[in-house]
Each structure stands twice: as C-alpha cells, then as structure tokens.
Coordinates of C-alpha atoms and ligand atoms in Angstrom, one line a residue:
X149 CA 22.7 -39.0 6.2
X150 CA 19.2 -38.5 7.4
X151 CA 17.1 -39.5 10.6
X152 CA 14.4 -42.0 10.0
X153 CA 11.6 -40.0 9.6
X154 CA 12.8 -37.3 7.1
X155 CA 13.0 -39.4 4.4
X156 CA 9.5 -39.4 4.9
X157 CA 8.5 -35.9 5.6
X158 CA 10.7 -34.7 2.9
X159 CA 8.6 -37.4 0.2
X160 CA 5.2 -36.6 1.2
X161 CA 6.4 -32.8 0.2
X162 CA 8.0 -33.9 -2.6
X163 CA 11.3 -32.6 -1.9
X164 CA 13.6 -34.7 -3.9
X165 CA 17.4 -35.4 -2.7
X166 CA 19.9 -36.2 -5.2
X167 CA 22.3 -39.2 -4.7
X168 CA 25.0 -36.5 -2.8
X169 CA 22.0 -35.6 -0.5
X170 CA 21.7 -32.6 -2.6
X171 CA 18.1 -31.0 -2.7
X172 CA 17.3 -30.7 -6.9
X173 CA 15.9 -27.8 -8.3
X174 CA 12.5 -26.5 -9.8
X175 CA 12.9 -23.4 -12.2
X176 CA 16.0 -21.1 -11.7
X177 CA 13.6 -18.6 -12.8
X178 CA 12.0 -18.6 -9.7
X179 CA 14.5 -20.6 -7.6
X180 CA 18.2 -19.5 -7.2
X181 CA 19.3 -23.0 -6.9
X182 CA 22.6 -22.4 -9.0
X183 CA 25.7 -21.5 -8.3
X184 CA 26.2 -20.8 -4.4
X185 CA 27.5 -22.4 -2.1
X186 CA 25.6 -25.7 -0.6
X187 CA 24.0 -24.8 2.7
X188 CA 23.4 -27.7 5.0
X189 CA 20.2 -28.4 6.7
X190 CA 20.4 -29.7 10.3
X191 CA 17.8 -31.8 12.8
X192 CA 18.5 -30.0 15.6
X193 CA 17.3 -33.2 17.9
X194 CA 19.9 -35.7 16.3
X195 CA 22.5 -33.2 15.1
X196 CA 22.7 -35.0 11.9
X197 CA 22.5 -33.8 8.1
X198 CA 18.7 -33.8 6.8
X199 CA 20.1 -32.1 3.3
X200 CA 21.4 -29.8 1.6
X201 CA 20.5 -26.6 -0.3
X202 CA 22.2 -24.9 -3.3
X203 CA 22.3 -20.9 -2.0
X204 CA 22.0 -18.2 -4.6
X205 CA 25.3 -16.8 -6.5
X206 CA 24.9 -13.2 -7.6
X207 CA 23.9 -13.9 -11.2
X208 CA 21.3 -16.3 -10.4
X209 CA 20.4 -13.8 -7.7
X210 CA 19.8 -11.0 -10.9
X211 CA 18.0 -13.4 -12.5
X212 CA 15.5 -13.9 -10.3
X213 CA 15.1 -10.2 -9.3
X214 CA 15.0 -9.5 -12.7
X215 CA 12.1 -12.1 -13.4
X216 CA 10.1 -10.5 -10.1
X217 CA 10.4 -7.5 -11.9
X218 CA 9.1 -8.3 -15.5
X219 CA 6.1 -10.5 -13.5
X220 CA 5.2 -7.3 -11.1
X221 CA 4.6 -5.3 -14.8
X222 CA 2.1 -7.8 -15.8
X223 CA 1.0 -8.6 -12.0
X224 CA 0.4 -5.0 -11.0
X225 CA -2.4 -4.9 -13.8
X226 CA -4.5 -7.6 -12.9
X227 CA -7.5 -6.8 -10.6
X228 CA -6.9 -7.3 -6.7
X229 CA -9.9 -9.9 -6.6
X230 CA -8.0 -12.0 -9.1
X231 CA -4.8 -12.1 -7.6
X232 CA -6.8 -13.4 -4.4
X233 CA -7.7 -16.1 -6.0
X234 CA -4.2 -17.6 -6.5
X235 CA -3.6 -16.9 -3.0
X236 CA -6.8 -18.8 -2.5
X237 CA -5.8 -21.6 -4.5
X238 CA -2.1 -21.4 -1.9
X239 CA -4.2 -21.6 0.9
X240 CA -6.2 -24.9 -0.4
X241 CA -2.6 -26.1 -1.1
X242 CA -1.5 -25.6 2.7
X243 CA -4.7 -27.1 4.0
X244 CA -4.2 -30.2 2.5
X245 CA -0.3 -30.5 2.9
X246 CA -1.1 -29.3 6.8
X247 CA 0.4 -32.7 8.1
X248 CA 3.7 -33.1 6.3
X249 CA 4.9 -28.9 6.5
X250 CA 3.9 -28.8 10.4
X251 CA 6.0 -32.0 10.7
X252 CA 9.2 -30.6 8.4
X253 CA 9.1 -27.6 10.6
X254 CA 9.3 -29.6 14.0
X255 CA 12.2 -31.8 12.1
X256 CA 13.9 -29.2 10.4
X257 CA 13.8 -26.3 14.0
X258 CA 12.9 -28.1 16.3
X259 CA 9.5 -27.2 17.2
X260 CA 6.8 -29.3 18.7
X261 CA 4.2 -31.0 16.6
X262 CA 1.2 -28.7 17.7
X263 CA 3.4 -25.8 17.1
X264 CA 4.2 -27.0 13.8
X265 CA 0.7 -27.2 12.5
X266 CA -0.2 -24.5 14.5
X267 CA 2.4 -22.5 12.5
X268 CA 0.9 -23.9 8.9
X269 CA -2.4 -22.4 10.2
X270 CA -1.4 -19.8 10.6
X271 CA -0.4 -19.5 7.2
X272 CA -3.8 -20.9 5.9
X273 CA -5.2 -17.8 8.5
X274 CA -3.5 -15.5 6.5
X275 CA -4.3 -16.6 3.2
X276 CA -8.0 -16.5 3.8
X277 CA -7.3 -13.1 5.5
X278 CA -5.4 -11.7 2.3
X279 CA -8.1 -13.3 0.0
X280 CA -10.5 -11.2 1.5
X281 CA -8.2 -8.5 1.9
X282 CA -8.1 -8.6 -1.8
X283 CA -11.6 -6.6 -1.9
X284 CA -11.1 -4.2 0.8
X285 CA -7.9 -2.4 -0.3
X286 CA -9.9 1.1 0.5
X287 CA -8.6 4.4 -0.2
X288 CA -11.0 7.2 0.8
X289 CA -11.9 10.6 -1.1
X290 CA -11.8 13.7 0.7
X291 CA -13.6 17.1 0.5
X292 CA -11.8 19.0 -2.0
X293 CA -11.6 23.2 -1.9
X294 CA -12.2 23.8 -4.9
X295 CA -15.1 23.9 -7.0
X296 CA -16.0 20.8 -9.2
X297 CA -12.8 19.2 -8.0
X298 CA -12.6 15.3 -6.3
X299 CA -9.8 14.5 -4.3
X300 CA -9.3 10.9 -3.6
X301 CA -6.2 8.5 -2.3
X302 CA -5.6 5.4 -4.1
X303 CA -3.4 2.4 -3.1
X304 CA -1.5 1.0 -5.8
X305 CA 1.0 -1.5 -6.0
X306 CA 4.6 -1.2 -4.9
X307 CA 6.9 -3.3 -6.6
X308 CA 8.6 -6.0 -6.1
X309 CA 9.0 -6.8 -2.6
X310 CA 12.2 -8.7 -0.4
X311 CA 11.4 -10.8 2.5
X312 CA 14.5 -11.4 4.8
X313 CA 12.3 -14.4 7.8
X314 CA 14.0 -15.9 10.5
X315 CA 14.3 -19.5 11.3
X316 CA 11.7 -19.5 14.6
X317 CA 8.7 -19.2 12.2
X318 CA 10.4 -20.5 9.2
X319 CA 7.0 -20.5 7.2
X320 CA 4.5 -18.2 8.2
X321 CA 6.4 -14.7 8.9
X322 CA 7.0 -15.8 5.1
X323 CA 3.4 -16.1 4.2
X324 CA 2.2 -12.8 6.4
X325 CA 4.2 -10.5 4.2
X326 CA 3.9 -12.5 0.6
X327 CA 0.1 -13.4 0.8
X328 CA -0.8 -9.6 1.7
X329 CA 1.7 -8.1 -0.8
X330 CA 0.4 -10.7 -3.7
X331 CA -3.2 -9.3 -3.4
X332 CA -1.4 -5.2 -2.9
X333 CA -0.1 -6.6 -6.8
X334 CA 3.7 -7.0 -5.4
X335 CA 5.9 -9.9 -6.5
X336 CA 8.0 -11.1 -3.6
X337 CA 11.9 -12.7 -3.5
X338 CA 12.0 -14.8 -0.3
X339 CA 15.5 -15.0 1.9
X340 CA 15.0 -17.6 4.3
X341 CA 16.6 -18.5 7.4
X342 CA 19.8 -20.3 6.3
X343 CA 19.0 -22.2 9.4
X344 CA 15.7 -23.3 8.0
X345 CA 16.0 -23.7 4.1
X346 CA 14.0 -27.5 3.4
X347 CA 10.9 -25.2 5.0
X348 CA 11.4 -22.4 2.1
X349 CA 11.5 -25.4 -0.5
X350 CA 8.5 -27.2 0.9
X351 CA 6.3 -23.6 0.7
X352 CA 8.3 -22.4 -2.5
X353 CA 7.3 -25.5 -4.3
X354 CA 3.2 -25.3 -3.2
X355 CA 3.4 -21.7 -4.4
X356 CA 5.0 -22.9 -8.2
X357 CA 1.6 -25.0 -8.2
X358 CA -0.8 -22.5 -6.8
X359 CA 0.6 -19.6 -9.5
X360 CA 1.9 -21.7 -12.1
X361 CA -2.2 -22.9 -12.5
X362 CA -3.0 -18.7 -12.2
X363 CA -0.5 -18.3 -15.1
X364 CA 1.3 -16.4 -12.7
X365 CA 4.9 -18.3 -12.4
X366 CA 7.7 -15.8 -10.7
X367 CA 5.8 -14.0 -8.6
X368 CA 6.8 -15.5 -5.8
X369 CA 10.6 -16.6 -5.7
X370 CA 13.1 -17.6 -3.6
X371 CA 17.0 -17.3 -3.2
X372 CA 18.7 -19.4 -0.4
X373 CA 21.5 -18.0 1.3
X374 CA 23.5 -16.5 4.0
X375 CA 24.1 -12.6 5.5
X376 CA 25.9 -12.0 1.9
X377 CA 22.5 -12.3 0.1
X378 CA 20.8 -10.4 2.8
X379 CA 22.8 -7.3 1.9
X380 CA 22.6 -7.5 -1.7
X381 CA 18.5 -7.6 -1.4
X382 CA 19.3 -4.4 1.1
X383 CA 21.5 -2.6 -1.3
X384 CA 19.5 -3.6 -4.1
X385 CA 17.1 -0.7 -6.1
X386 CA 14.8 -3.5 -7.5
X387 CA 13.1 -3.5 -4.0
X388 CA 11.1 -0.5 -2.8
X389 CA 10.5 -3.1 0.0
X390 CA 12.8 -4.6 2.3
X391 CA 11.0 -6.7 4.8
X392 CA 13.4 -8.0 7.7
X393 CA 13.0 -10.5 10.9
X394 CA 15.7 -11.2 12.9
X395 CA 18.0 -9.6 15.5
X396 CA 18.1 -6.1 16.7
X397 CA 22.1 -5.8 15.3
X398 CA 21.1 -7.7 11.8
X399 CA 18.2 -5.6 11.2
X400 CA 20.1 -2.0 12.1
X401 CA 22.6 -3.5 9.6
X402 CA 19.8 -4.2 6.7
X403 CA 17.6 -1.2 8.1
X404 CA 21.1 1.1 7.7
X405 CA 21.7 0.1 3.8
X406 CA 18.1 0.3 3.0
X407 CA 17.8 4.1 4.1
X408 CA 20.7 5.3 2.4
X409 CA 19.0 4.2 -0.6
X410 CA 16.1 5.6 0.5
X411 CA 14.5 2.2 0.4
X412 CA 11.3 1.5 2.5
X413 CA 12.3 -1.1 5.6
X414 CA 9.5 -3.3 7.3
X415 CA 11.8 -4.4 10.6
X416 CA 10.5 -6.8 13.2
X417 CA 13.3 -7.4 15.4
X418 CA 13.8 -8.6 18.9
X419 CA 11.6 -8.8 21.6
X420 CA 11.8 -8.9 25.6
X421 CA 8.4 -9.4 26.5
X422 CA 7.2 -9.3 30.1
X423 CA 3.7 -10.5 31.9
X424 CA 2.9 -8.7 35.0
X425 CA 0.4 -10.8 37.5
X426 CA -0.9 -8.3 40.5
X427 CA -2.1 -9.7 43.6
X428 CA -5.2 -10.5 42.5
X429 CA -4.8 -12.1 39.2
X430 CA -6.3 -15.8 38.6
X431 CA -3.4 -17.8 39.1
X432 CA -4.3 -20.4 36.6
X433 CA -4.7 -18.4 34.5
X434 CA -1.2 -16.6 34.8
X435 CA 0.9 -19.5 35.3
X436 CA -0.7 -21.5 32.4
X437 CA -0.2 -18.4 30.2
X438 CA 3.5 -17.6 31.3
X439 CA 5.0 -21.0 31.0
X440 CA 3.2 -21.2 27.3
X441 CA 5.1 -18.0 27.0
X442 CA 8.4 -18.9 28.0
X443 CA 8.7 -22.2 27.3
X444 CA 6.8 -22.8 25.2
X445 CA 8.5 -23.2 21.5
X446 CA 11.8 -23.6 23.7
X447 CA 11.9 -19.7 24.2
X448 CA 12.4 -19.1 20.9
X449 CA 9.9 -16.7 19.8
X450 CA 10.1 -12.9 19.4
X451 CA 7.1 -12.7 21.4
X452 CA 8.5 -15.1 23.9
X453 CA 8.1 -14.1 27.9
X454 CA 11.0 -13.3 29.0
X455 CA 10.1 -11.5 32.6
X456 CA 7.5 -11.2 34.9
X457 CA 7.1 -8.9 37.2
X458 CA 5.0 -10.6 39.9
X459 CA 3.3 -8.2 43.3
X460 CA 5.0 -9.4 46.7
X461 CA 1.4 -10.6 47.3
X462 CA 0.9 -13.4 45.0
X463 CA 4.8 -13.9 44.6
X464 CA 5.5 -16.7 46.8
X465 CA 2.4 -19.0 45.3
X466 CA 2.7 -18.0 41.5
X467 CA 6.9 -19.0 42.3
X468 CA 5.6 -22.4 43.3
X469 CA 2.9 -22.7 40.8
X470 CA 5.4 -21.7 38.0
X471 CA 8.5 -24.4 39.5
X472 CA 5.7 -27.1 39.6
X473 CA 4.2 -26.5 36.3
X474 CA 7.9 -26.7 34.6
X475 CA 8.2 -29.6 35.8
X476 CA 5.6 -31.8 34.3
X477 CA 6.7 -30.5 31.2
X478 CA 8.5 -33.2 28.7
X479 CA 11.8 -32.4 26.7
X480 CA 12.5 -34.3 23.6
X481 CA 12.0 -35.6 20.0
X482 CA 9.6 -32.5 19.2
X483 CA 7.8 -35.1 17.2
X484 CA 6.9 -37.5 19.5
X485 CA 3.5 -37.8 21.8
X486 CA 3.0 -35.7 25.1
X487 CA 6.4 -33.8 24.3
X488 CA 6.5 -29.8 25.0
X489 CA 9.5 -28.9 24.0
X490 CA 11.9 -29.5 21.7
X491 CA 15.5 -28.6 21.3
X492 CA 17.2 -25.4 20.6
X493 CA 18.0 -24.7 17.2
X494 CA 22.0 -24.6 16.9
X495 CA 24.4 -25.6 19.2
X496 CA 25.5 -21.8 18.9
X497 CA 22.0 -21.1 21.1
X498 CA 22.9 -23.8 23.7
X499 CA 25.7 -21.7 24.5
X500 CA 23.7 -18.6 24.7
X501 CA 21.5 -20.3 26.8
X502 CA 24.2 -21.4 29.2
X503 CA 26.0 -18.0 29.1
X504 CA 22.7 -16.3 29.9
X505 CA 22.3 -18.6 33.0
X506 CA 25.9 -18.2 34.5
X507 CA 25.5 -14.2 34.3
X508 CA 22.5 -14.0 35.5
X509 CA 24.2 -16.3 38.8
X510 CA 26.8 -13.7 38.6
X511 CA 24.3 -10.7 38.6
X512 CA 22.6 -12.2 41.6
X513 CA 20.0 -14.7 40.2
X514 CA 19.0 -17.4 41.9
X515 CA 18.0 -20.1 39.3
X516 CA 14.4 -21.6 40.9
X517 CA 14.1 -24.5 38.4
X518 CA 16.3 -25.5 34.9
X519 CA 19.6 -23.9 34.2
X520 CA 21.4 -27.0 32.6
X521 CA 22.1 -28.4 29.4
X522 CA 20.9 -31.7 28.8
X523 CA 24.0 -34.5 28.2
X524 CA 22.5 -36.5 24.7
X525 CA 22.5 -35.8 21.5
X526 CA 20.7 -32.4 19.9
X527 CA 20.8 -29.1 21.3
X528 CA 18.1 -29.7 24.5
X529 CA 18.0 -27.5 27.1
X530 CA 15.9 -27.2 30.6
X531 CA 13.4 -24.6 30.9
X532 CA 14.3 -22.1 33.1
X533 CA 13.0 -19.8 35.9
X534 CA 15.4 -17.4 37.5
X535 CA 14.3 -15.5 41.0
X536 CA 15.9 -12.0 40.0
X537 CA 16.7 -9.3 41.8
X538 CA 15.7 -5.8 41.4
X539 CA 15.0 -4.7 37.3
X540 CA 17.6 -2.1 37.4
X541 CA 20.2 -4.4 39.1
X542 CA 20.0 -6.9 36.6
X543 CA 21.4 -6.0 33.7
X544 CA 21.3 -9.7 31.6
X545 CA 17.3 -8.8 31.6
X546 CA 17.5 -6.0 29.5
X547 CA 18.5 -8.4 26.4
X548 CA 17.0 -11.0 24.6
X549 CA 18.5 -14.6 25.0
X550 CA 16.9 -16.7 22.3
X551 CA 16.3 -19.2 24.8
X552 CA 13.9 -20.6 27.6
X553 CA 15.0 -18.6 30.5
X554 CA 12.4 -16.6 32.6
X555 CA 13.5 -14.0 35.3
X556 CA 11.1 -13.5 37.6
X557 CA 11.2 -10.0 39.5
X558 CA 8.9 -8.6 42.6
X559 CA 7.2 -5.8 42.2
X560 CA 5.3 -3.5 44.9
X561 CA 3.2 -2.5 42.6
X562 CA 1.5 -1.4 38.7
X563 CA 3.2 1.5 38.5
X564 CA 7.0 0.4 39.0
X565 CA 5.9 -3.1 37.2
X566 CA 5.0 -0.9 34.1
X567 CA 8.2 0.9 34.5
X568 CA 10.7 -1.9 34.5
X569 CA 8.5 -3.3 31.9
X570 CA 9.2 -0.7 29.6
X571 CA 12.5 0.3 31.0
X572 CA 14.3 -2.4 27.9
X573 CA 15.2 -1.3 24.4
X574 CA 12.8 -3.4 23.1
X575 CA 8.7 -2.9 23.0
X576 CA 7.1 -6.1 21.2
X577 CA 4.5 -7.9 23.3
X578 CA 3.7 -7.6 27.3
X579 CA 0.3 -8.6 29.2
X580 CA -0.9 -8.4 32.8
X581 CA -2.9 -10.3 34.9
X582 CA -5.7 -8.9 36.9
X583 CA -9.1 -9.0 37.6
X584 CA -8.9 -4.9 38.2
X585 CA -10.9 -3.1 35.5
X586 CA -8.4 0.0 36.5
X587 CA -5.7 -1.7 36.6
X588 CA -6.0 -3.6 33.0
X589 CA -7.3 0.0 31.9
X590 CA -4.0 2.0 33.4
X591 CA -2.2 -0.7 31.6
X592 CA -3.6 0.2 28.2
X593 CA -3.5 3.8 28.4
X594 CA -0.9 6.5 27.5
X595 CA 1.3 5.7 30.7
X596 CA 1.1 1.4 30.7
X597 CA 2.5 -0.7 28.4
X598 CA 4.5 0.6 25.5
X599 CA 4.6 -2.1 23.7
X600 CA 2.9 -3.1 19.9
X601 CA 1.2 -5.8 21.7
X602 CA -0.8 -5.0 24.6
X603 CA -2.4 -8.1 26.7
X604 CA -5.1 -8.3 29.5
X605 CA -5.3 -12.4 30.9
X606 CA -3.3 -13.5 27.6
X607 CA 0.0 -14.2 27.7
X608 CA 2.6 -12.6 25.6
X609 CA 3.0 -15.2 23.1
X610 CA 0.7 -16.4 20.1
X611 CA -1.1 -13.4 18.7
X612 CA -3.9 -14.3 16.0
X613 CA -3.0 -13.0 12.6
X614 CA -6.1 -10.4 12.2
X615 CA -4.4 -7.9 14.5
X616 CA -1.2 -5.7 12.4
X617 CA 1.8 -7.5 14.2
X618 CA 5.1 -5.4 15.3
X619 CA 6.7 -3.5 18.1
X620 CA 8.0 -0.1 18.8
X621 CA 11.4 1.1 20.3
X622 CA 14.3 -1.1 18.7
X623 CA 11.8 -4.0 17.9
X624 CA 12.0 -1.7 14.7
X625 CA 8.1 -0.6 14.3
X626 CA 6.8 -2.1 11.2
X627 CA 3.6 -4.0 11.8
X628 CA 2.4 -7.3 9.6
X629 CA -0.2 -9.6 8.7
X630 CA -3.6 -8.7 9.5
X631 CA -5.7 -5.3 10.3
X632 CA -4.4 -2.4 7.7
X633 CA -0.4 -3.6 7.4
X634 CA -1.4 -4.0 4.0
X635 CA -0.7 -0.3 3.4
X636 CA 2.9 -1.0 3.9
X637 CA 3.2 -3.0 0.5
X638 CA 1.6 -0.6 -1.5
X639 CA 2.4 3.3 -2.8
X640 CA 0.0 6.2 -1.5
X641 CA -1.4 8.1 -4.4
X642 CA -3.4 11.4 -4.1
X643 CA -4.9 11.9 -7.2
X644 CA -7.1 15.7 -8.1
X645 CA -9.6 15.5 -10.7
X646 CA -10.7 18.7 -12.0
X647 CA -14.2 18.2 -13.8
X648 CA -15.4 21.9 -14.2
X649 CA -14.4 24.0 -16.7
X650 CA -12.6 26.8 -14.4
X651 CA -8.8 26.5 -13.4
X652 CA -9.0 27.8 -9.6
X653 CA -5.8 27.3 -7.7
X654 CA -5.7 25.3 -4.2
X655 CA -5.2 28.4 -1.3
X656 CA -7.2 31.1 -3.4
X657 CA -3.9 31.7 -4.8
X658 CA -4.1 33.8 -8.8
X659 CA -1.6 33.7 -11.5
X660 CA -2.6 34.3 -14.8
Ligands
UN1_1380 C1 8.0 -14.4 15.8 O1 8.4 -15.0 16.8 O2 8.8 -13.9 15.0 O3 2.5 -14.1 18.2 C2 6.5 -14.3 15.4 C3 3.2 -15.1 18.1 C4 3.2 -15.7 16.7 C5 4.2 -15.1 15.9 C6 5.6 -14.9 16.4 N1 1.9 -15.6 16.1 O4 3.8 -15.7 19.0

C-alpha cells in the first residue's frame, strides 16, 4: 500500500497504521478521528496510497469545539509569558523532529527536501517569534480629557480560533496562526488540507506532547475533513475567528458565511505575483530569483511568480538566461539528491497545468521552454516559460494556475510594467529588479506596486516570517505570522478609569 520510504517517515513520527492502512487515533478530545468518512492520503510521485485518515463526523466535530471552548476559559487566564512557554517547548519539539516532518511533507505533497525542512523552519521561526511575542502584546494609554481619568487599550484574548490551511504549506501556515493565537490566549481547531492530512497528524501529535507536559491538552485540536467541515467551522458561533487559505472562490464562500454571522475572517487567498526586471537590473540576480519563484516548489505557492514583465532592453538576454537556467533544473522523486522539483500535487493540477498551456497557445503564447506533461508515473510536469503577448491581450494571465507556468511579457517601461502588474484581481507579492534608487523608490510608493508584499532584488517567493504576511484586492487582506498580525487573534478593549472623585462627562457635556 505504501512506497518504500513512508513506512519509515511515518515511524520515525510515530504515526501508527492499523492493519487496514488505517492511521489510529490519539484522544477524540482533541482529535476528531471518529466517525467520518476515511480520507485517503496520496504520494503524489508514485500515485500510490501512503494511508488513510478518519475525517470528522459532526458530533465528534462538537466535541472537539466544545473541548476548545472549556480549555480557552481556563487558557485565557493564564499569563501570556506562560503560555509562551508551551509554545516554546512545540518549538524544541520541531527542532528535533526537523528531519522526519520536512521529509513527510516532500512524501506526502510533493515538495523538495530543502523545501521541506525549509517549511519546518519555518515553523520553529515562528515559535521562537510567538515566544517572544508572548511579552510584547502592547496596548498603549492615551491622554484622557478629563480630569483624574486614564484611558488605556488592552488586548485580550479572542476565543477559540478555526484554522482552514491549504495543502502547499501543509504545516507552517498552520503554525503562523496557532503559535501566535496560543500566546494572544486562543485555543485553535485545525482543518487541514484533505490533500495533506499525515502532515496535520505528524504536527497534531508534537503539540499533544508539548501541551499535554503544560497541562494544557485541547488547546490545540484538529478535525480532518473535506469542504463539509469547512462550512460548519464557517457557520459555526464557537469561532470569533475563521482563519482561511485557499482559493479565491473557496474563501468568498467561507468569507460569505462568516459575515453573515458577523464572524471575524482572516482570508489569504490566491496570488498572481509578478517580478519586473528594467534594463539595468543584475541579471543574475533576476534570473536566479524568478526561476526560484516560479518553479520553484513546482509553482505551487501563493507567492509563486507567475509574470514578469521584462524592459525590451534586457528582454532578449534575461529570455535566454531564463530558457537556460530551466534547463539544468532536475524533475523527480522530490526526495532524492540534486532534484528541484517535485511533482504536482493531484492529477486534477496536471490538468490545470496543461489547460493553462494550451490557452495560453490559443491566446497567442508562444511557449519558450516546458509545456508538457511528463509520461511516468506521479503527477510531474515541465517548468514552463511562455513568451506572452501584450498584458491586456492575454487574458489566461489574469488567473492563478496552481502550476509552474511563467508568462513572460515586454514592457517599455516602469510605469506600464506597474500597471499590468497591478492590473489582476489579485495583490499578494511582486518585486522588481533594478539598480535605480528611483525606480525601486517609485515602485514602493503610493503609485507602484499594490501588493502586500513589496520586493526590491528579491524575488516574489519566500518571505521570512517576521514581516505580517497577506495581500490586498481579492487575495482577501488579512496579514499573518510575524510584525503586529497578532492583533488579529485578540479583542480590542478600551477601558476609562476614573480615579478622582468628580463625575465630568467626556465632551463637556452636564446632566444632572
Ligand atoms: C503560501 O504559499 O501559502 O513567502 C505561503 C513564501 C512562504 C509562504 C508561502 N514563506 O513563499
């Protein structure tokens, strides 16, 4: 049922796999591992069966809300600087299972091996950041108006909170919201990726350990399922918090039911990032940066580079430079030395891929390098440069493809770069490439880039986790991880202390 090596990987994390290559449970408080349906977990380089995962029926579903709730009561109390230390403790636990969770993440989605651990350290990143965090949740007072009077802002704990991650970063998008709501005093409910549910288990299992020796069991849980269980976390009054990752349509869906409870939503939704490289740019530095971007993690990141607007200038040598560096880069067992890039996740994405490639023929594309689907087993892919033609003749550009397919436009100049650049629905992550002081300034201001992510000689891709991570437009807005996103899982207090012995009223207004 399983490949050769995730045996391994799933022993070293102690997963354990029942006779019907069924993964067993650890406590249905804090693991919905009743009831649903069975979801199967795929290698996406063989094809084959790694496992599978009891998903969450609606009463074990309740039950576990129900047990975040009655642990945020007790959770909410305890001083920030003492929650950080059970998210110190998860951090410890990541370090030293670093290996084995980088490598179930290439086996389980396909990434490559760097990418895997670079993924777990990010997840360690954010730990230390939170545990830290944990002593710096600042509110400020202000100047009150009246006489003997302080006025002061507090943060204070929100309540339980629902994450909803996608399968590209099966772990850390995960660990950015629940280490930073744990130290804000939240309890979390995780929904992972059904695409990516032996990663959920792997994590979910270190955090028993980490809170279980805090005396903190349930306040971090996890229910496996499918869009069903998304919905009932968005319809669901338990969660003042409805963190979401995923596609523009799934998150207006989970971002619609939220609001007309008046839930709080924290979206981060698609990207359709772009690079632009003027004439004098540093080559290197821009191809080495956009093929990362683009191919890297087979084009499957929401910060991904998905254009590039190139001046006519330097076109015709970054073109080459780009169609030579794709070639030296090796397809294959993600876990395997010297490989780059792994396979797409599903076979669903392979035909994305290939539907992507034969409209943008159709639109007038001419494909410089890649385009074809590899004939073996697993869901492998070329990477792909398309020569495109004008931005506003080429419609398949305006969307994401969750795939590793550049489209490469020319440009005359900053100004129409930063206007097809911006000219999408979607405003995650873009960058430029110039040694212009102007130029990289223009692209900062008011009129450049409107993304949430703002690059000068970095690509697109692999932001660190001490900046608040998000986009604008229909990426959806909300901002996680590091810099203040914490405010997002916590409630905004004002608070008035009168300490004289008068009663004036705020605006010099008299009653009484
Ligand atoms: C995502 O693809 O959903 O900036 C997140 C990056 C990573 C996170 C990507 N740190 O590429």
């Amino acid at each position: 049922m399983s490949t050769p090596h995730a045996d391994e990987i799933l022993q070293s994390l102690d997963i354990a796999v029942d006779s019907s290559g069924v993964v067993s449970g650890v406590g249905v408080e804090t693991w919905s591992s009743s009831g649903g349906e069975p979801i199967e977990s795929r290698d996406p380089t063989t094809g084959a069966v790694i496992a599978r995962v009891r998903g969450a029926d609606r009463a074990s579903y309740d039950r576990v809300v129900d047990a975040a709730r009655v642990r945020f009561e007790e959770w909410r109390m305890r001083p920030a600087p003492a929650r950080g230390e059970a998210v110190r403790r998860l951090g410890e636990l990541l370090r030293a299972h670093k290996r084995a969770l980088g490598a179930l993440i290439s086996l389980e989605v396909g990434k490559i091996r760097s990418e895997g651990l670079g993924e777990v350290q990010e997840m360690i990143d954010i730990c230390d950041f939170a545990v830290g965090l944990s002593r710096q949740l600042y509110g400020r007072t202000i100047a009150s108006e009246r006489a003997r009077h302080r006025l002061m802002e507090q943060w204070l704990p929100l309540g339980p909170v629902a994450v909803i991650s996608a399968f590209n970063f099966p772990m850390a998008v995960w660990s950015w919201n629940a280490a930073v709501a744990l130290v804000c005093g939240d309890t979390c409910v995780w929904k992972p990726s059904p695409l990516a549910p032996l990663c959920s288990v792997a994590v979910h299992n270190l955090c028993q350990q980490a809170l279980a020796e805090h005396d903190a069991g349930g306040a971090l849980s996890l229910c496996v399922g499918g869009a069903e269980l998304g919905g009932w976390m968005a319809d669901d009054d338990r969660f003042p918090l409805v963190s979401f990752t995923g596609s523009i349509p799934a998150g207006r869906e989970v971002a619609t039911r939220v609001a007309r409870r008046l839930g709080r939503s924290l979206l981060e939704l698609g990207g359709n990032n772009a690079a632009i490289v003027l004439d004098d740019a540093r080559l290197d530095l821009a191809v080495r940066a956009i093929t990362f971007g683009a191919a890297g993690t087979a084009g499957q990141r929401c910060t991904t580079t998905r254009r590039v607007f190139v001046q006519r200038g330097l076109a015709p040598r970054l073109r080459e430079a780009l169609v030579r560096a794709y070639g030296s880069i090796e397809i294959g067992d993600p876990l395997a030395d010297g490989v780059l890039m792994g396979p797409l996740v599903t076979p669903a994405a392979v035909d994305a891929y290939r539907a992507a490639v034969a409209t943008a023929r159709e639109q007038g594309g001419e494909v410089l390098t890649g385009g074809e689907v590899l004939d073996r087993p697993g869901n492998f892919v070329t990477p792909t440069v398309i020569a495109a033609p004008a931005h506003d003749r080429f419609p398949i550009a305006w969307e994401e493809t969750f795939a590793p397919i550049l489209y490469l436009f020319e440009v005359d100049d900053l100004e129409q770069a930063i206007g097809w650049q911006n000219a999408v629905p979607q405003g995650l992550s873009s960058a430029v490439f110039t040694e212009s002081m102007r130029a990289a300034e223009q692209f900062l201001a008011a009129c450049g880039s409107d993304c949430g992510i703002a690059n000068v000689n970095a690509g697109t891709s692999g932001a660190e986790i001490g900046g608040a991570f998000g986009g604008e437009k229909q990426t959806g807005g909300g901002r996680e991880s590091g810099s203040d996103a914490w405010r997002a899982y916590m409630r905004r207090q004002t608070a008035t202390v009168n300490w004289g012995d008068e009663l004036p009223l705020a605006q010099g207004v008299r009653f009484l």
